[in-house]
mmCIF file with all atom_site columns, C-alpha atoms in Angstrom:
data_model
loop_
_atom_site.group_PDB
_atom_site.id
_atom_site.type_symbol
_atom_site.label_atom_id
_atom_site.label_alt_id
_atom_site.label_comp_id
_atom_site.label_asym_id
_atom_site.label_entity_id
_atom_site.label_seq_id
_atom_site.pdbx_PDB_ins_code
_atom_site.Cartn_x
_atom_site.Cartn_y
_atom_site.Cartn_z
_atom_site.occupancy
_atom_site.B_iso_or_equiv
_atom_site.pdbx_formal_charge
_atom_site.auth_seq_id
_atom_site.auth_comp_id
_atom_site.auth_asym_id
_atom_site.auth_atom_id
_atom_site.pdbx_PDB_model_num
ATOM 1   C CA . UNK K 1 1   ? 101.620 250.734 -0.414  1.00 52.00 ? 183 UNK K CA 1
ATOM 2   C CA . UNK K 1 2   ? 104.120 251.205 1.808   1.00 54.00 ? 184 UNK K CA 1
ATOM 3   C CA . UNK K 1 3   ? 106.051 248.963 4.365   1.00 56.00 ? 185 UNK K CA 1
ATOM 4   C CA . UNK K 1 4   ? 109.138 249.054 6.358   1.00 51.00 ? 186 UNK K CA 1
ATOM 5   C CA . UNK K 1 5   ? 111.267 246.504 8.637   1.00 55.00 ? 187 UNK K CA 1
ATOM 6   C CA . UNK K 1 6   ? 113.991 247.511 11.160  1.00 49.00 ? 188 UNK K CA 1
ATOM 7   C CA . UNK K 1 7   ? 116.819 245.322 11.367  1.00 48.00 ? 189 UNK K CA 1
ATOM 8   C CA . UNK K 1 8   ? 118.395 243.783 14.840  1.00 44.00 ? 190 UNK K CA 1
ATOM 9   C CA . UNK K 1 9   ? 121.804 243.615 15.418  1.00 48.00 ? 191 UNK K CA 1
ATOM 10  C CA . UNK K 1 10  ? 122.554 246.886 13.427  1.00 55.00 ? 192 UNK K CA 1
ATOM 11  C CA . UNK K 1 11  ? 121.217 246.098 10.043  1.00 68.00 ? 193 UNK K CA 1
ATOM 12  C CA . UNK K 1 12  ? 119.963 249.140 8.230   1.00 76.00 ? 194 UNK K CA 1
ATOM 13  C CA . UNK K 1 13  ? 116.605 250.147 8.778   1.00 91.00 ? 195 UNK K CA 1
ATOM 14  C CA . UNK K 1 14  ? 113.977 250.097 5.332   1.00 94.00 ? 196 UNK K CA 1
ATOM 15  C CA . UNK K 1 15  ? 110.977 251.625 3.955   1.00 94.00 ? 197 UNK K CA 1
ATOM 16  C CA . UNK K 1 16  ? 109.914 249.684 0.483   1.00 96.00 ? 198 UNK K CA 1
ATOM 17  C CA . UNK K 1 17  ? 108.394 253.292 -1.751  1.00 96.00 ? 199 UNK K CA 1
ATOM 18  C CA . UNK K 1 18  ? 107.727 253.962 -4.888  1.00 97.00 ? 200 UNK K CA 1
ATOM 19  C CA . UNK K 1 19  ? 110.099 254.892 -6.799  1.00 97.00 ? 201 UNK K CA 1
ATOM 20  C CA . UNK K 1 20  ? 110.778 258.073 -8.660  1.00 97.00 ? 202 UNK K CA 1
ATOM 21  C CA . UNK K 1 21  ? 112.914 259.516 -11.782 1.00 97.00 ? 203 UNK K CA 1
ATOM 22  C CA . UNK K 1 22  ? 115.057 260.592 -9.667  1.00 96.00 ? 204 UNK K CA 1
ATOM 23  C CA . UNK K 1 23  ? 116.573 257.221 -8.675  1.00 97.00 ? 205 UNK K CA 1
ATOM 24  C CA . UNK K 1 24  ? 116.956 256.544 -11.892 1.00 98.00 ? 206 UNK K CA 1
ATOM 25  C CA . UNK K 1 25  ? 120.488 256.661 -11.947 1.00 98.00 ? 207 UNK K CA 1
ATOM 26  C CA . UNK K 1 26  ? 121.241 254.594 -8.670  1.00 97.00 ? 208 UNK K CA 1
ATOM 27  C CA . UNK K 1 27  ? 119.087 251.907 -10.028 1.00 98.00 ? 209 UNK K CA 1
ATOM 28  C CA . UNK K 1 28  ? 121.047 252.030 -13.169 1.00 98.00 ? 210 UNK K CA 1
ATOM 29  C CA . UNK K 1 29  ? 124.155 251.909 -11.940 1.00 97.00 ? 211 UNK K CA 1
ATOM 30  C CA . UNK K 1 30  ? 122.857 248.932 -9.141  1.00 97.00 ? 212 UNK K CA 1
ATOM 31  C CA . UNK K 1 31  ? 121.570 247.120 -12.444 1.00 96.00 ? 213 UNK K CA 1
ATOM 32  C CA . UNK K 1 32  ? 124.472 247.225 -14.089 1.00 95.00 ? 214 UNK K CA 1
ATOM 33  C CA . UNK K 1 33  ? 127.126 246.866 -11.034 1.00 95.00 ? 215 UNK K CA 1
ATOM 34  C CA . UNK K 1 34  ? 125.559 243.692 -9.872  1.00 95.00 ? 216 UNK K CA 1
ATOM 35  C CA . UNK K 1 35  ? 127.805 240.731 -8.597  1.00 92.00 ? 217 UNK K CA 1
ATOM 36  C CA . UNK K 1 36  ? 124.903 238.165 -9.529  1.00 91.00 ? 218 UNK K CA 1
ATOM 37  C CA . UNK K 1 37  ? 126.097 240.066 -13.619 1.00 90.00 ? 219 UNK K CA 1
ATOM 38  C CA . UNK K 1 38  ? 129.725 239.005 -13.407 1.00 88.00 ? 220 UNK K CA 1
ATOM 39  C CA . UNK K 1 39  ? 131.753 236.031 -16.267 1.00 86.00 ? 221 UNK K CA 1
ATOM 40  C CA . UNK K 1 40  ? 129.657 235.294 -19.308 1.00 83.00 ? 222 UNK K CA 1
ATOM 41  C CA . UNK K 1 41  ? 126.410 237.089 -17.718 1.00 86.00 ? 223 UNK K CA 1
ATOM 42  C CA . UNK K 1 42  ? 127.869 240.351 -17.787 1.00 85.00 ? 224 UNK K CA 1
ATOM 43  C CA . UNK K 1 43  ? 127.017 242.139 -21.488 1.00 84.00 ? 225 UNK K CA 1
ATOM 44  C CA . UNK K 1 44  ? 123.581 241.402 -20.677 1.00 84.00 ? 226 UNK K CA 1
ATOM 45  C CA . UNK K 1 45  ? 123.906 244.217 -18.341 1.00 90.00 ? 227 UNK K CA 1
ATOM 46  C CA . UNK K 1 46  ? 126.637 246.377 -19.383 1.00 88.00 ? 228 UNK K CA 1
ATOM 47  C CA . UNK K 1 47  ? 124.861 248.741 -21.224 1.00 90.00 ? 229 UNK K CA 1
ATOM 48  C CA . UNK K 1 48  ? 120.860 248.342 -19.227 1.00 92.00 ? 230 UNK K CA 1
ATOM 49  C CA . UNK K 1 49  ? 119.517 251.838 -18.260 1.00 96.00 ? 231 UNK K CA 1
ATOM 50  C CA . UNK K 1 50  ? 116.194 251.694 -16.173 1.00 98.00 ? 232 UNK K CA 1
ATOM 51  C CA . UNK K 1 51  ? 115.300 255.232 -17.383 1.00 98.00 ? 233 UNK K CA 1
ATOM 52  C CA . UNK K 1 52  ? 112.536 257.907 -15.502 1.00 98.00 ? 234 UNK K CA 1
ATOM 53  C CA . UNK K 1 53  ? 110.467 256.967 -18.433 1.00 98.00 ? 235 UNK K CA 1
ATOM 54  C CA . UNK K 1 54  ? 110.621 253.325 -17.124 1.00 98.00 ? 236 UNK K CA 1
ATOM 55  C CA . UNK K 1 55  ? 110.267 253.959 -13.344 1.00 98.00 ? 237 UNK K CA 1
ATOM 56  C CA . UNK K 1 56  ? 106.762 255.966 -14.654 1.00 97.00 ? 238 UNK K CA 1
ATOM 57  C CA . UNK K 1 57  ? 105.390 253.564 -16.953 1.00 96.00 ? 239 UNK K CA 1
ATOM 58  C CA . UNK K 1 58  ? 105.613 250.784 -14.574 1.00 96.00 ? 240 UNK K CA 1
ATOM 59  C CA . UNK K 1 59  ? 105.491 249.724 -11.058 1.00 97.00 ? 241 UNK K CA 1
ATOM 60  C CA . UNK K 1 60  ? 108.925 250.348 -9.960  1.00 98.00 ? 242 UNK K CA 1
ATOM 61  C CA . UNK K 1 61  ? 109.549 249.818 -5.974  1.00 98.00 ? 243 UNK K CA 1
ATOM 62  C CA . UNK K 1 62  ? 112.533 250.673 -3.260  1.00 97.00 ? 244 UNK K CA 1
ATOM 63  C CA . UNK K 1 63  ? 114.278 249.121 -0.330  1.00 97.00 ? 245 UNK K CA 1
ATOM 64  C CA . UNK K 1 64  ? 116.468 252.445 0.747   1.00 96.00 ? 246 UNK K CA 1
ATOM 65  C CA . UNK K 1 65  ? 117.415 252.836 3.774   1.00 94.00 ? 247 UNK K CA 1
ATOM 66  C CA . UNK K 1 66  ? 115.590 254.711 6.325   1.00 92.00 ? 248 UNK K CA 1
ATOM 67  C CA . UNK K 1 67  ? 118.535 257.002 7.535   1.00 91.00 ? 249 UNK K CA 1
ATOM 68  C CA . UNK K 1 68  ? 120.137 258.256 4.140   1.00 93.00 ? 250 UNK K CA 1
ATOM 69  C CA . UNK K 1 69  ? 117.462 256.571 1.941   1.00 91.00 ? 251 UNK K CA 1
ATOM 70  C CA . UNK K 1 70  ? 120.095 254.346 0.131   1.00 95.00 ? 252 UNK K CA 1
ATOM 71  C CA . UNK K 1 71  ? 118.823 252.565 -2.231  1.00 97.00 ? 253 UNK K CA 1
ATOM 72  C CA . UNK K 1 72  ? 119.392 249.094 -1.196  1.00 97.00 ? 254 UNK K CA 1
ATOM 73  C CA . UNK K 1 73  ? 117.587 247.470 -3.833  1.00 98.00 ? 255 UNK K CA 1
ATOM 74  C CA . UNK K 1 74  ? 114.556 247.468 -6.335  1.00 98.00 ? 256 UNK K CA 1
ATOM 75  C CA . UNK K 1 75  ? 112.300 245.690 -8.343  1.00 98.00 ? 257 UNK K CA 1
ATOM 76  C CA . UNK K 1 76  ? 109.072 246.101 -11.286 1.00 98.00 ? 258 UNK K CA 1
ATOM 77  C CA . UNK K 1 77  ? 105.702 244.736 -11.464 1.00 98.00 ? 259 UNK K CA 1
ATOM 78  C CA . UNK K 1 78  ? 104.376 244.446 -14.630 1.00 98.00 ? 260 UNK K CA 1
ATOM 79  C CA . UNK K 1 79  ? 100.402 244.044 -14.435 1.00 97.00 ? 261 UNK K CA 1
ATOM 80  C CA . UNK K 1 80  ? 99.350  242.974 -18.172 1.00 96.00 ? 262 UNK K CA 1
ATOM 81  C CA . UNK K 1 81  ? 100.720 240.696 -18.238 1.00 97.00 ? 263 UNK K CA 1
ATOM 82  C CA . UNK K 1 82  ? 102.074 239.665 -14.971 1.00 98.00 ? 264 UNK K CA 1
ATOM 83  C CA . UNK K 1 83  ? 105.402 239.757 -14.352 1.00 98.00 ? 265 UNK K CA 1
ATOM 84  C CA . UNK K 1 84  ? 107.660 240.373 -12.512 1.00 98.00 ? 266 UNK K CA 1
ATOM 85  C CA . UNK K 1 85  ? 110.345 242.200 -14.737 1.00 97.00 ? 267 UNK K CA 1
ATOM 86  C CA . UNK K 1 86  ? 113.368 243.046 -12.814 1.00 97.00 ? 268 UNK K CA 1
ATOM 87  C CA . UNK K 1 87  ? 114.668 242.455 -9.305  1.00 98.00 ? 269 UNK K CA 1
ATOM 88  C CA . UNK K 1 88  ? 118.310 243.196 -7.801  1.00 97.00 ? 270 UNK K CA 1
ATOM 89  C CA . UNK K 1 89  ? 119.464 243.725 -3.936  1.00 97.00 ? 271 UNK K CA 1
ATOM 90  C CA . UNK K 1 90  ? 122.588 245.991 -3.700  1.00 97.00 ? 272 UNK K CA 1
ATOM 91  C CA . UNK K 1 91  ? 125.761 243.826 -3.307  1.00 96.00 ? 273 UNK K CA 1
ATOM 92  C CA . UNK K 1 92  ? 126.314 244.470 -0.190  1.00 95.00 ? 274 UNK K CA 1
ATOM 93  C CA . UNK K 1 93  ? 122.685 244.493 1.362   1.00 95.00 ? 275 UNK K CA 1
ATOM 94  C CA . UNK K 1 94  ? 122.592 241.129 -0.034  1.00 93.00 ? 276 UNK K CA 1
ATOM 95  C CA . UNK K 1 95  ? 121.757 238.731 2.905   1.00 92.00 ? 277 UNK K CA 1
ATOM 96  C CA . UNK K 1 96  ? 119.831 241.378 5.190   1.00 92.00 ? 278 UNK K CA 1
ATOM 97  C CA . UNK K 1 97  ? 116.251 239.993 4.084   1.00 93.00 ? 279 UNK K CA 1
ATOM 98  C CA . UNK K 1 98  ? 115.903 242.976 1.346   1.00 95.00 ? 280 UNK K CA 1
ATOM 99  C CA . UNK K 1 99  ? 114.929 240.070 -1.214  1.00 96.00 ? 281 UNK K CA 1
ATOM 100 C CA . UNK K 1 100 ? 112.758 239.073 0.980   1.00 96.00 ? 282 UNK K CA 1
ATOM 101 C CA . UNK K 1 101 ? 111.322 241.939 1.524   1.00 95.00 ? 283 UNK K CA 1
ATOM 102 C CA . UNK K 1 102 ? 110.904 243.083 -1.532  1.00 97.00 ? 284 UNK K CA 1
ATOM 103 C CA . UNK K 1 103 ? 109.083 239.786 -2.744  1.00 97.00 ? 285 UNK K CA 1
ATOM 104 C CA . UNK K 1 104 ? 106.265 240.174 -0.182  1.00 96.00 ? 286 UNK K CA 1
ATOM 105 C CA . UNK K 1 105 ? 105.513 243.814 -1.502  1.00 96.00 ? 287 UNK K CA 1
ATOM 106 C CA . UNK K 1 106 ? 105.467 242.680 -4.551  1.00 98.00 ? 288 UNK K CA 1
ATOM 107 C CA . UNK K 1 107 ? 103.196 240.144 -2.990  1.00 97.00 ? 289 UNK K CA 1
ATOM 108 C CA . UNK K 1 108 ? 100.690 242.491 -1.993  1.00 96.00 ? 290 UNK K CA 1
ATOM 109 C CA . UNK K 1 109 ? 100.883 244.894 -5.067  1.00 96.00 ? 291 UNK K CA 1
ATOM 110 C CA . UNK K 1 110 ? 100.202 241.739 -7.044  1.00 97.00 ? 292 UNK K CA 1
ATOM 111 C CA . UNK K 1 111 ? 96.951  240.546 -4.479  1.00 96.00 ? 293 UNK K CA 1
ATOM 112 C CA . UNK K 1 112 ? 95.675  244.514 -4.443  1.00 95.00 ? 294 UNK K CA 1
ATOM 113 C CA . UNK K 1 113 ? 95.641  244.716 -8.296  1.00 95.00 ? 295 UNK K CA 1
ATOM 114 C CA . UNK K 1 114 ? 93.605  241.694 -8.093  1.00 95.00 ? 296 UNK K CA 1
ATOM 115 C CA . UNK K 1 115 ? 96.611  239.756 -9.362  1.00 97.00 ? 297 UNK K CA 1
ATOM 116 C CA . UNK K 1 116 ? 95.972  235.723 -9.267  1.00 97.00 ? 298 UNK K CA 1
ATOM 117 C CA . UNK K 1 117 ? 99.845  235.183 -10.831 1.00 98.00 ? 299 UNK K CA 1
ATOM 118 C CA . UNK K 1 118 ? 102.933 236.799 -11.198 1.00 98.00 ? 300 UNK K CA 1
ATOM 119 C CA . UNK K 1 119 ? 105.833 235.278 -13.607 1.00 98.00 ? 301 UNK K CA 1
ATOM 120 C CA . UNK K 1 120 ? 109.158 235.593 -13.292 1.00 98.00 ? 302 UNK K CA 1
ATOM 121 C CA . UNK K 1 121 ? 111.862 234.367 -15.734 1.00 97.00 ? 303 UNK K CA 1
ATOM 122 C CA . UNK K 1 122 ? 114.946 234.354 -13.520 1.00 96.00 ? 304 UNK K CA 1
ATOM 123 C CA . UNK K 1 123 ? 118.652 234.383 -13.392 1.00 93.00 ? 305 UNK K CA 1
ATOM 124 C CA . UNK K 1 124 ? 119.726 231.404 -13.415 1.00 94.00 ? 306 UNK K CA 1
ATOM 125 C CA . UNK K 1 125 ? 121.657 231.460 -10.593 1.00 93.00 ? 307 UNK K CA 1
ATOM 126 C CA . UNK K 1 126 ? 118.421 233.509 -9.090  1.00 95.00 ? 308 UNK K CA 1
ATOM 127 C CA . UNK K 1 127 ? 116.051 230.323 -9.537  1.00 97.00 ? 309 UNK K CA 1
ATOM 128 C CA . UNK K 1 128 ? 116.900 229.159 -5.681  1.00 97.00 ? 310 UNK K CA 1
ATOM 129 C CA . UNK K 1 129 ? 115.790 232.154 -4.381  1.00 97.00 ? 311 UNK K CA 1
ATOM 130 C CA . UNK K 1 130 ? 112.128 232.450 -5.922  1.00 98.00 ? 312 UNK K CA 1
ATOM 131 C CA . UNK K 1 131 ? 111.905 228.773 -5.294  1.00 98.00 ? 313 UNK K CA 1
ATOM 132 C CA . UNK K 1 132 ? 112.499 230.121 -1.524  1.00 98.00 ? 314 UNK K CA 1
ATOM 133 C CA . UNK K 1 133 ? 109.848 232.453 -1.641  1.00 98.00 ? 315 UNK K CA 1
ATOM 134 C CA . UNK K 1 134 ? 107.353 230.757 -3.089  1.00 97.00 ? 316 UNK K CA 1
ATOM 135 C CA . UNK K 1 135 ? 107.480 231.008 -7.011  1.00 98.00 ? 317 UNK K CA 1
ATOM 136 C CA . UNK K 1 136 ? 107.177 227.074 -7.990  1.00 98.00 ? 318 UNK K CA 1
ATOM 137 C CA . UNK K 1 137 ? 109.670 226.574 -11.587 1.00 98.00 ? 319 UNK K CA 1
ATOM 138 C CA . UNK K 1 138 ? 106.956 225.857 -14.498 1.00 98.00 ? 320 UNK K CA 1
ATOM 139 C CA . UNK K 1 139 ? 109.656 226.032 -17.612 1.00 98.00 ? 321 UNK K CA 1
ATOM 140 C CA . UNK K 1 140 ? 112.333 227.663 -19.505 1.00 98.00 ? 322 UNK K CA 1
ATOM 141 C CA . UNK K 1 141 ? 112.809 230.561 -21.401 1.00 96.00 ? 323 UNK K CA 1
ATOM 142 C CA . UNK K 1 142 ? 114.745 229.450 -24.673 1.00 96.00 ? 324 UNK K CA 1
ATOM 143 C CA . UNK K 1 143 ? 117.660 231.938 -25.001 1.00 93.00 ? 325 UNK K CA 1
ATOM 144 C CA . UNK K 1 144 ? 117.537 234.808 -27.412 1.00 88.00 ? 326 UNK K CA 1
ATOM 145 C CA . UNK K 1 145 ? 121.358 235.525 -28.847 1.00 87.00 ? 327 UNK K CA 1
ATOM 146 C CA . UNK K 1 146 ? 122.513 238.163 -28.943 1.00 79.00 ? 328 UNK K CA 1
ATOM 147 C CA . UNK K 1 147 ? 120.632 239.896 -26.256 1.00 75.00 ? 329 UNK K CA 1
ATOM 148 C CA . UNK K 1 148 ? 120.689 236.531 -23.521 1.00 84.00 ? 330 UNK K CA 1
ATOM 149 C CA . UNK K 1 149 ? 122.907 233.579 -24.276 1.00 86.00 ? 331 UNK K CA 1
ATOM 150 C CA . UNK K 1 150 ? 121.770 231.101 -21.810 1.00 89.00 ? 332 UNK K CA 1
ATOM 151 C CA . UNK K 1 151 ? 118.039 229.553 -21.067 1.00 95.00 ? 333 UNK K CA 1
ATOM 152 C CA . UNK K 1 152 ? 116.972 230.801 -18.022 1.00 96.00 ? 334 UNK K CA 1
ATOM 153 C CA . UNK K 1 153 ? 113.620 229.265 -15.406 1.00 98.00 ? 335 UNK K CA 1
ATOM 154 C CA . UNK K 1 154 ? 110.014 230.169 -15.934 1.00 98.00 ? 336 UNK K CA 1
ATOM 155 C CA . UNK K 1 155 ? 108.851 230.572 -12.764 1.00 98.00 ? 337 UNK K CA 1
ATOM 156 C CA . UNK K 1 156 ? 105.533 231.639 -10.797 1.00 98.00 ? 338 UNK K CA 1
ATOM 157 C CA . UNK K 1 157 ? 104.473 232.708 -7.990  1.00 98.00 ? 339 UNK K CA 1
ATOM 158 C CA . UNK K 1 158 ? 101.165 232.489 -6.993  1.00 98.00 ? 340 UNK K CA 1
ATOM 159 C CA . UNK K 1 159 ? 98.766  235.637 -5.507  1.00 97.00 ? 341 UNK K CA 1
ATOM 160 C CA . UNK K 1 160 ? 96.528  234.531 -3.096  1.00 89.00 ? 342 UNK K CA 1
ATOM 161 C CA . UNK K 1 161 ? 92.247  235.315 -3.522  1.00 81.00 ? 343 UNK K CA 1
ATOM 162 C CA . UNK K 1 162 ? 91.244  237.578 -1.586  1.00 67.00 ? 344 UNK K CA 1
ATOM 163 C CA . UNK K 1 163 ? 89.556  236.827 1.961   1.00 61.00 ? 345 UNK K CA 1
#
């Protein structure tokens, strides 16, 4: 499934497409450079790598500029168990609707795969965004030092059944 939108007011025309192994380095840079992971959160992504093997093994989709294929964001949907494993939007693309586009695409993919929900263990500052696009808080994922030193909100996106 490919989705595309055209932004008014000078924003980029964007398409959502399946990630390829060639995207791996760009996705890794996006994760490591995320302002959402500055300060106390920086250690979690400092060595993080989105490798070609991960892209091949999972449903990874990128939001890319139609003009130059610049990656503006991406997500990874795991099917068993259903989980939004990764979702990042480039720092300079935040506020342009890229995250909302990716969530809508993820929900369509989940629906097509026959899922009735998708779980997300969120980065604490992202909880408000996920709630604003339809996720419901279900609990808290407890810290797992040294990798994750803080508790994280656990949410679920309900996926509408086929009509």
